[in-house]
Short mmCIF file of C-alpha atoms in Angstrom, two decimals:
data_model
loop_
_atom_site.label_atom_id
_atom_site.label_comp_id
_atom_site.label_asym_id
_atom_site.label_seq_id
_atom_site.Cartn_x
_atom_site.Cartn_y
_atom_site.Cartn_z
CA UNK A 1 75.86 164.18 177.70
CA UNK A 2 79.46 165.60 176.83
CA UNK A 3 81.01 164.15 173.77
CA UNK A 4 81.71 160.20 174.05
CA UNK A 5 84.87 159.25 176.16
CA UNK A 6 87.70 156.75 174.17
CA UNK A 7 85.73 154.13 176.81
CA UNK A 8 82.44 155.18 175.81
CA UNK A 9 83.27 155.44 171.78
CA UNK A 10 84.46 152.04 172.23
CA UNK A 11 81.17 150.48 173.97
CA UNK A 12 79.52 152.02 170.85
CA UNK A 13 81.48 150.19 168.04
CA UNK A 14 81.35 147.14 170.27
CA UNK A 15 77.62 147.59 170.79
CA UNK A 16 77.19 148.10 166.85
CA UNK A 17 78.86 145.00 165.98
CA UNK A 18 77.50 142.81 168.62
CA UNK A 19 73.62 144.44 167.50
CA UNK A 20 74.28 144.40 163.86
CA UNK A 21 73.73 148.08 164.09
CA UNK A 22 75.58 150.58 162.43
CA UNK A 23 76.17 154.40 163.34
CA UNK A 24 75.59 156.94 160.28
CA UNK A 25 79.26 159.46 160.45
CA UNK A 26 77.40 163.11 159.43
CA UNK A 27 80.01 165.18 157.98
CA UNK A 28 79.24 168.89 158.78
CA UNK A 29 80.94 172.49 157.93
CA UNK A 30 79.43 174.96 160.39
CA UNK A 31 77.88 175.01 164.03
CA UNK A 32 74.66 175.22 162.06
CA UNK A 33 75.05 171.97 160.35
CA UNK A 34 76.59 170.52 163.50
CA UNK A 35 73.28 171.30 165.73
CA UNK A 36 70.94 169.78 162.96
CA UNK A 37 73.59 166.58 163.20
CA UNK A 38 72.84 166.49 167.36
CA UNK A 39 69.23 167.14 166.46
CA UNK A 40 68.79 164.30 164.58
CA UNK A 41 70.27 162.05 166.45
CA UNK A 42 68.40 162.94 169.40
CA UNK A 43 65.41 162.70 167.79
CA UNK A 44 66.04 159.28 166.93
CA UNK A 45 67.31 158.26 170.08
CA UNK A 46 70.54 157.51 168.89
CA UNK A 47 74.22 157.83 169.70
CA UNK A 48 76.19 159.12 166.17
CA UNK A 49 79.50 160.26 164.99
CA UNK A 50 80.09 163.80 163.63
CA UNK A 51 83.09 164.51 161.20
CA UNK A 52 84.89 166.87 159.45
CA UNK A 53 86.54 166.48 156.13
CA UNK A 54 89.72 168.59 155.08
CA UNK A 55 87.58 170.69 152.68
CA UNK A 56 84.76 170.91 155.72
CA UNK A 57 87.26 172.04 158.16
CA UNK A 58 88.67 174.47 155.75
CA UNK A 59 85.21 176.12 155.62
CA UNK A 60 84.71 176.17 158.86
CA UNK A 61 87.89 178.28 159.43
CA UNK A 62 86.46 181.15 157.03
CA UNK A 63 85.85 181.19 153.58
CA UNK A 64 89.22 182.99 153.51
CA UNK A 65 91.23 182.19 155.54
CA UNK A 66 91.08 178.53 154.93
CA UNK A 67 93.33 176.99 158.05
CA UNK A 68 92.33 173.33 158.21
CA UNK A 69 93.22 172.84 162.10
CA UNK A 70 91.58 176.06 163.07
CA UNK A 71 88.13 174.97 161.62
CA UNK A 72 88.86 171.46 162.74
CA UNK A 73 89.47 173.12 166.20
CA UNK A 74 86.75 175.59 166.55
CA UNK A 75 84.08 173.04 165.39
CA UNK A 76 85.27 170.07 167.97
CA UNK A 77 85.29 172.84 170.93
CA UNK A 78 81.77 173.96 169.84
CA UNK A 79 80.82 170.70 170.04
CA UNK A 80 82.20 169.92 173.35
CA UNK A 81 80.15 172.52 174.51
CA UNK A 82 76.46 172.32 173.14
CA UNK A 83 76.64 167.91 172.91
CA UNK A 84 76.00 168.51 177.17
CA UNK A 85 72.45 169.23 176.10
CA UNK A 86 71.31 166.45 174.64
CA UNK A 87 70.98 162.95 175.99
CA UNK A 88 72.95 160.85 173.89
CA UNK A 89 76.33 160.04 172.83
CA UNK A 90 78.58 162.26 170.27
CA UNK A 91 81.89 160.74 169.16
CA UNK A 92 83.89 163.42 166.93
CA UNK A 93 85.66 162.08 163.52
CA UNK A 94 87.98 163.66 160.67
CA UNK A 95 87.38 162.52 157.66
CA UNK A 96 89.10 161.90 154.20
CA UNK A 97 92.54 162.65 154.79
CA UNK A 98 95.19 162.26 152.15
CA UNK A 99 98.77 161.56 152.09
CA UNK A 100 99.69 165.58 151.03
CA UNK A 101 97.50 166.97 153.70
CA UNK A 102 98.06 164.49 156.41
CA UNK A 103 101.08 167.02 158.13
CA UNK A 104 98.53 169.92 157.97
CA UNK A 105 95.59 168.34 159.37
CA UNK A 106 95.63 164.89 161.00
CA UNK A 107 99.19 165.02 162.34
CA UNK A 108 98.80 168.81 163.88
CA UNK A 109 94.93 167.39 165.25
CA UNK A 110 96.91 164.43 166.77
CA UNK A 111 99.53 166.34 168.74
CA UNK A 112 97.06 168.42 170.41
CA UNK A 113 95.07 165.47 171.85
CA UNK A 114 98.43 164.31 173.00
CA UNK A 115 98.85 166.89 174.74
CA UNK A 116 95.01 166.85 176.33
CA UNK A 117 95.84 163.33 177.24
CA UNK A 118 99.39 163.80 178.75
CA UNK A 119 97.01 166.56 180.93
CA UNK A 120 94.89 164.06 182.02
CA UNK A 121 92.13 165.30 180.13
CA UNK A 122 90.14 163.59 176.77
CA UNK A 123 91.12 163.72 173.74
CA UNK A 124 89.49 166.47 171.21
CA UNK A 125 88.47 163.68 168.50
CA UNK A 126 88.17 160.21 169.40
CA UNK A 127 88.60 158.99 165.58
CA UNK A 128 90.65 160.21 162.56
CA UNK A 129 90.55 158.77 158.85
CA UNK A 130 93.75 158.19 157.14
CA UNK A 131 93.00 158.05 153.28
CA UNK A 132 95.96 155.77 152.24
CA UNK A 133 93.66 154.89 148.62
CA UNK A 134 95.34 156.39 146.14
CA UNK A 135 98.78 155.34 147.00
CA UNK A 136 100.19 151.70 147.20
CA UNK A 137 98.83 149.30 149.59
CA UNK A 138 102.38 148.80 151.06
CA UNK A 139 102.74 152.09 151.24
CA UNK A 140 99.43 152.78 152.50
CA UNK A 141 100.17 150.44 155.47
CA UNK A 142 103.34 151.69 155.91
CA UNK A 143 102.01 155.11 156.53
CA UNK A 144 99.11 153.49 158.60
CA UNK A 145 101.48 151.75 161.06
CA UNK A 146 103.24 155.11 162.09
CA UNK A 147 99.67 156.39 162.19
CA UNK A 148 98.40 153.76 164.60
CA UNK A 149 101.14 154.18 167.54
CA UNK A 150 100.15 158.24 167.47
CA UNK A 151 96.41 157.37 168.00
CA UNK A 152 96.76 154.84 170.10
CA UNK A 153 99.34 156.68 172.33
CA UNK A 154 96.55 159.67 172.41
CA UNK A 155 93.34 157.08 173.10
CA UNK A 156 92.08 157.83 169.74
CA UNK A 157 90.62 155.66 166.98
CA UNK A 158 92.27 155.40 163.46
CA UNK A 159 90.48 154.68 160.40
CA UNK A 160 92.11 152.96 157.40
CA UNK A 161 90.83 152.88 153.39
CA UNK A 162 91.94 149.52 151.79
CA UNK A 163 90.86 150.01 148.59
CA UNK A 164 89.40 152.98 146.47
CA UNK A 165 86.34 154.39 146.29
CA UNK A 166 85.27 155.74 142.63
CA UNK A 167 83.86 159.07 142.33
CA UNK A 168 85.09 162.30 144.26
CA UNK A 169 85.29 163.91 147.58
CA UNK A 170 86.77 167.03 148.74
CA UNK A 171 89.15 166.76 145.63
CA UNK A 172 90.06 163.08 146.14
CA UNK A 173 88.75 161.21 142.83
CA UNK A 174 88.85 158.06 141.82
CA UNK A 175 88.11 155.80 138.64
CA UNK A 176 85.09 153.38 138.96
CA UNK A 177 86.52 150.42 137.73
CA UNK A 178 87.51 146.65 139.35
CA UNK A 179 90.07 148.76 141.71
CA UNK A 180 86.90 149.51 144.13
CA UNK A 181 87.08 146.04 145.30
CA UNK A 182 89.29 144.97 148.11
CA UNK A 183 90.31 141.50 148.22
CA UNK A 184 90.99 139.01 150.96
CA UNK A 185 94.86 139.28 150.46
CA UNK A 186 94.40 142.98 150.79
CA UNK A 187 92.87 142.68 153.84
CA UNK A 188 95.46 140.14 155.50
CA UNK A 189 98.11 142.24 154.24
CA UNK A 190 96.29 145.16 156.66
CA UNK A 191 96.47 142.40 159.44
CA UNK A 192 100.02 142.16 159.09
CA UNK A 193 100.77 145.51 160.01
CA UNK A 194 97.63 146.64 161.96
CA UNK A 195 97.02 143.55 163.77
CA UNK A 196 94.15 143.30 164.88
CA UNK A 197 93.86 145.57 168.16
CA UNK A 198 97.24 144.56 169.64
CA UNK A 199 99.01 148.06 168.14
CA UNK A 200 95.75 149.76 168.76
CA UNK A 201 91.96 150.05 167.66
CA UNK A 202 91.56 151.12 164.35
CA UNK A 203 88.17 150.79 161.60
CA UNK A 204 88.46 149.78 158.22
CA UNK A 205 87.00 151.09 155.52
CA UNK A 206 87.02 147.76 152.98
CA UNK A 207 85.73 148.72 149.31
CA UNK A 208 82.86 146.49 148.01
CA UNK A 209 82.41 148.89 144.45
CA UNK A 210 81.56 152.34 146.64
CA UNK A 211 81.22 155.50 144.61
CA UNK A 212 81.37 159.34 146.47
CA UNK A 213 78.87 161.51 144.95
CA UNK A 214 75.55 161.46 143.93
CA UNK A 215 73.94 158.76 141.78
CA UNK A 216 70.45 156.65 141.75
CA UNK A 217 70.15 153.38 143.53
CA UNK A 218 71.40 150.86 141.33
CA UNK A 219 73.44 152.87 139.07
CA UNK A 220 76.73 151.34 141.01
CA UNK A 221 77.49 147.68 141.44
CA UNK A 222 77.97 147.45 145.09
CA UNK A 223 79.01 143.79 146.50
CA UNK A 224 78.23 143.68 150.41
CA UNK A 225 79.22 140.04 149.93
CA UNK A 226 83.10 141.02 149.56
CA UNK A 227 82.35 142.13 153.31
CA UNK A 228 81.45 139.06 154.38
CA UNK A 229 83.91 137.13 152.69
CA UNK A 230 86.80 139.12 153.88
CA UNK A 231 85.44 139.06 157.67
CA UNK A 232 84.85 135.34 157.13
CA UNK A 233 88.31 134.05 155.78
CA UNK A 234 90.48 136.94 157.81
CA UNK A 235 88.24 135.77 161.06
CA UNK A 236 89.11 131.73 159.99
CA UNK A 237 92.85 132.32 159.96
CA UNK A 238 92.93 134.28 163.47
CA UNK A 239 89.62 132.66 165.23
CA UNK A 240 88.11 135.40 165.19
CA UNK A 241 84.30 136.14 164.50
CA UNK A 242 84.20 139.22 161.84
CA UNK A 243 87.50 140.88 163.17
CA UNK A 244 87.14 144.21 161.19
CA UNK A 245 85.17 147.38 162.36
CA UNK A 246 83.76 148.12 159.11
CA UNK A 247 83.22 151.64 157.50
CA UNK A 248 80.94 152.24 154.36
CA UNK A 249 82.24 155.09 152.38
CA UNK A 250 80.23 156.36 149.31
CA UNK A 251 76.51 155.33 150.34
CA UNK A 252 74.44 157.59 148.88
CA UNK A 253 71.55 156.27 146.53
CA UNK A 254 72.69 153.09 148.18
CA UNK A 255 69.32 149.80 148.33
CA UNK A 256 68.39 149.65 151.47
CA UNK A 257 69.05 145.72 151.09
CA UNK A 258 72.43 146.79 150.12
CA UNK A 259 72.86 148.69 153.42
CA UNK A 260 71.10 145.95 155.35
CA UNK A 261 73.66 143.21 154.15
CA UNK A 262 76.65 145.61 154.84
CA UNK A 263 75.53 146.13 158.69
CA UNK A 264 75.14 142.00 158.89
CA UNK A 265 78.70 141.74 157.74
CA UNK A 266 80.32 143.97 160.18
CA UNK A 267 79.76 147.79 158.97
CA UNK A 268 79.56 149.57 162.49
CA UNK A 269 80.10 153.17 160.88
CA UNK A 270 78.45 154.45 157.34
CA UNK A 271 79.81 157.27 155.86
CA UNK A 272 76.59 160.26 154.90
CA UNK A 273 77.33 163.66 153.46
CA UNK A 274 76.13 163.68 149.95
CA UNK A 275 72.80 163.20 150.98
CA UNK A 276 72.37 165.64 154.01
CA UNK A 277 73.89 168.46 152.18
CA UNK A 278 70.97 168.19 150.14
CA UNK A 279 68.33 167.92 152.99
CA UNK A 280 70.12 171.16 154.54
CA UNK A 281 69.52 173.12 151.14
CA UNK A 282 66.15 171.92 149.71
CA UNK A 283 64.18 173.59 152.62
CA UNK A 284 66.03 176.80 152.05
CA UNK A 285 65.18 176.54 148.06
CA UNK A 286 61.96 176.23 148.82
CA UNK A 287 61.93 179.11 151.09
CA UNK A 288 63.71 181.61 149.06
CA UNK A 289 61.42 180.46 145.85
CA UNK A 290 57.83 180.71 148.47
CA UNK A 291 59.12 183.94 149.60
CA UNK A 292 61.36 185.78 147.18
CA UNK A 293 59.04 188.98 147.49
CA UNK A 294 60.01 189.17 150.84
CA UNK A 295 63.57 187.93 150.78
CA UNK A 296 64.17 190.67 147.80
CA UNK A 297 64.06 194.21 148.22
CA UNK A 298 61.80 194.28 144.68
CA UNK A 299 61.18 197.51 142.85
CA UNK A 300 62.63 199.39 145.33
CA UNK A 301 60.67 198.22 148.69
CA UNK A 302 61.98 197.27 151.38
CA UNK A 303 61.70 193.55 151.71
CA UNK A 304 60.48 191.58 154.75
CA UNK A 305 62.82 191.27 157.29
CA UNK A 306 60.86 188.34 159.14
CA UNK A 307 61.56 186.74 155.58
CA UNK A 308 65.30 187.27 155.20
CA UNK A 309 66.45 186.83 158.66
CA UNK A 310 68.87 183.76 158.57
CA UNK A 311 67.57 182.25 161.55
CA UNK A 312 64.21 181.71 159.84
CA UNK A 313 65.42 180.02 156.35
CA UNK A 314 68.42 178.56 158.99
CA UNK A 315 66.05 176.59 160.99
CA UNK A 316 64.15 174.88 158.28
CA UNK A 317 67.60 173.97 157.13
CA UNK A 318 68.28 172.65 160.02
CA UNK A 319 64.74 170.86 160.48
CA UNK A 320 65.76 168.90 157.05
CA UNK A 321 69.07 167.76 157.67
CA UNK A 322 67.89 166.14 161.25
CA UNK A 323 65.04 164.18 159.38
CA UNK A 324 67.83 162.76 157.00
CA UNK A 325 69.59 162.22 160.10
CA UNK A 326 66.99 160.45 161.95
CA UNK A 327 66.57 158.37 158.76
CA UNK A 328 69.96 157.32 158.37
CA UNK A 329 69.60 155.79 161.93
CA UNK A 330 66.87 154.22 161.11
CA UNK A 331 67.59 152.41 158.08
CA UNK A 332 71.21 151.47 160.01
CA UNK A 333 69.32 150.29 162.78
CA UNK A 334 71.05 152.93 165.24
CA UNK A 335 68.04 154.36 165.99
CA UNK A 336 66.82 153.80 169.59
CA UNK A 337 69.69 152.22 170.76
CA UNK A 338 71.45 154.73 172.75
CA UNK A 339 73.83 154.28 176.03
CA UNK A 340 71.52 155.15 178.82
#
């Protein structure tokens, strides 16, 4: 199928919610990463989201060269093209965007789907992530609200942070402290100048004590019941049943009861990165350490080119990452619920 329509992406978050099912967002830096993402979802039967964070995009441009919207660009057309052959929907995300990069990457990204649209044609992403956490709430919103009438104007999906999450990302970093836990007056305050689908569709990423980065189940005090509590007193005031489209940021090493709860509560998206960059290097560690006699050109032979070809370390790479990926769905319950 060809990446998911701004109808299509829609029936998917809608679907989530309604199934208490959640998608897992696989951020990726390459084509390579980006056909293990596909692969893995495919496997699993499962529709997904595939995004690309500032740094990500950056990469993706060349090492040096280091253009976010050309990486951004180049991976979103290469995923137009190779999604058609596989059998299951693809929506395209941008990740972690903050305030100092948001006229260099989300705001450039933007005007080109307006432009698709005003063509008649799709949009090139059908979700973007403004990072509003480590400036003022009001100002957050503020920023959020001119956001909002862009995406909505180019049939795109915006994604707001109220709160922080501790840890870092891509340079963003954050103290782990009582700030990584919105409250319900945070959340009405997003009402106020979001709405609540009126201006436009947008996610929300509410903080229940997530940490970026890599760290052992239990090691971070995450609250899933915030999620519920904010869902339940925001839904009571506007008679609404859970009115957010939820977001988990920072779930690595996360319970799998803690995950379960989050998904009951209204998660329909959960952010994964930490852990599939490791899935994509451990099977090329262990290839390089199995075969260093033939990767090497030791004591002056030759080496083994079957050995050091990329393709052949490259596709056990991209074997691991789709098993994480399959996983993921799995423990979000995505897997084998695809759009037919």
């Amino acid at each position: 199928m060809p990446i998911a329509t701004p109808e299509v992406y829609a029936e998917m978050l809608d679907r989530a919610k309604a199934g208490s099912f959640a998608y897992p967002a696989i951020n990726v830096t390459s084509s390579q990463t980006l056909n293990a993402a596909l692969r893995g979802f495919a496997e699993a039967g499962s529709d997904g989201i595939v995004q690309i964070s500032t740094g990500g995009a950056e990469y993706a441009s060349g090492s040096t060269v280091k253009n976010m919207v050309t990486g951004a660009v180049a991976l979103a057309q290469f995923a137009h093209e190779v999604a058609k052959n596989y059998d299951i929907n693809i929506a395209l995300h941008t990740d972690h965007c903050p305030k100092d990069k948001l006229d260099g990457y989300v705001r450039p990204l933007l005007a080109i789907s307006t432009e698709r649209v005003a063509r008649g044609e799709n949009p090139l992403f059908q979700s973007h992530m403004w990072d509003g956490s480590a400036v003022p709430l009001e100002e957050n919103l503020k920023i959020a609200s001119e956001l909002i009438d862009l995406t909505a104007a180019a049939r795109i999906i915006l994604e707001v942070e109220i709160g922080v999450v501790g840890g870092e990302e891509d340079g963003i970093a954050n103290e782990i402290n009582d700030k990584l836990y919105t409250t319900v007056n945070d959340a009405l305050a997003t009402v106020d100048a979001l709405g609540l689908g009126e201006k436009g569709r947008y996610m929300t990423a509410l903080t229940f004590g997530n940490v970026h980065g890599v760290y052992k189940p239990g090691n971070v005090k995450l609250r899933p019941e915030i999620l519920k509590e904010i869902q339940d007193a925001v839904g009571s005031r506007f008679g609404r049943e859970k009115p957010f489209d939820l977001v988990f940021h920072g779930g690595s090493g996360s319970l799998p009861e803690e995950i379960s709860a989050a998904v009951d509560f209204g998660v329909v998206k959960m952010n994964v990165d930490t852990d599939t960059q490791y899935a994509f290097t451990r099977p090329v560690v262990e290839h390089m350490f199995r075969n260093y006699d033939g990767v090497l050109k030791i004591d002056g032979e030759v080496g083994n080119k079957k050995m050091y070809d990329p393709r052949v370390w490259g596709k056990a790479a991209e074997g691991g990452l789709a098993a994480r990926v399959v996983e993921a769905c799995q423990a979000l319950r995505s897997a084998g619920t695809k759009i037919s």
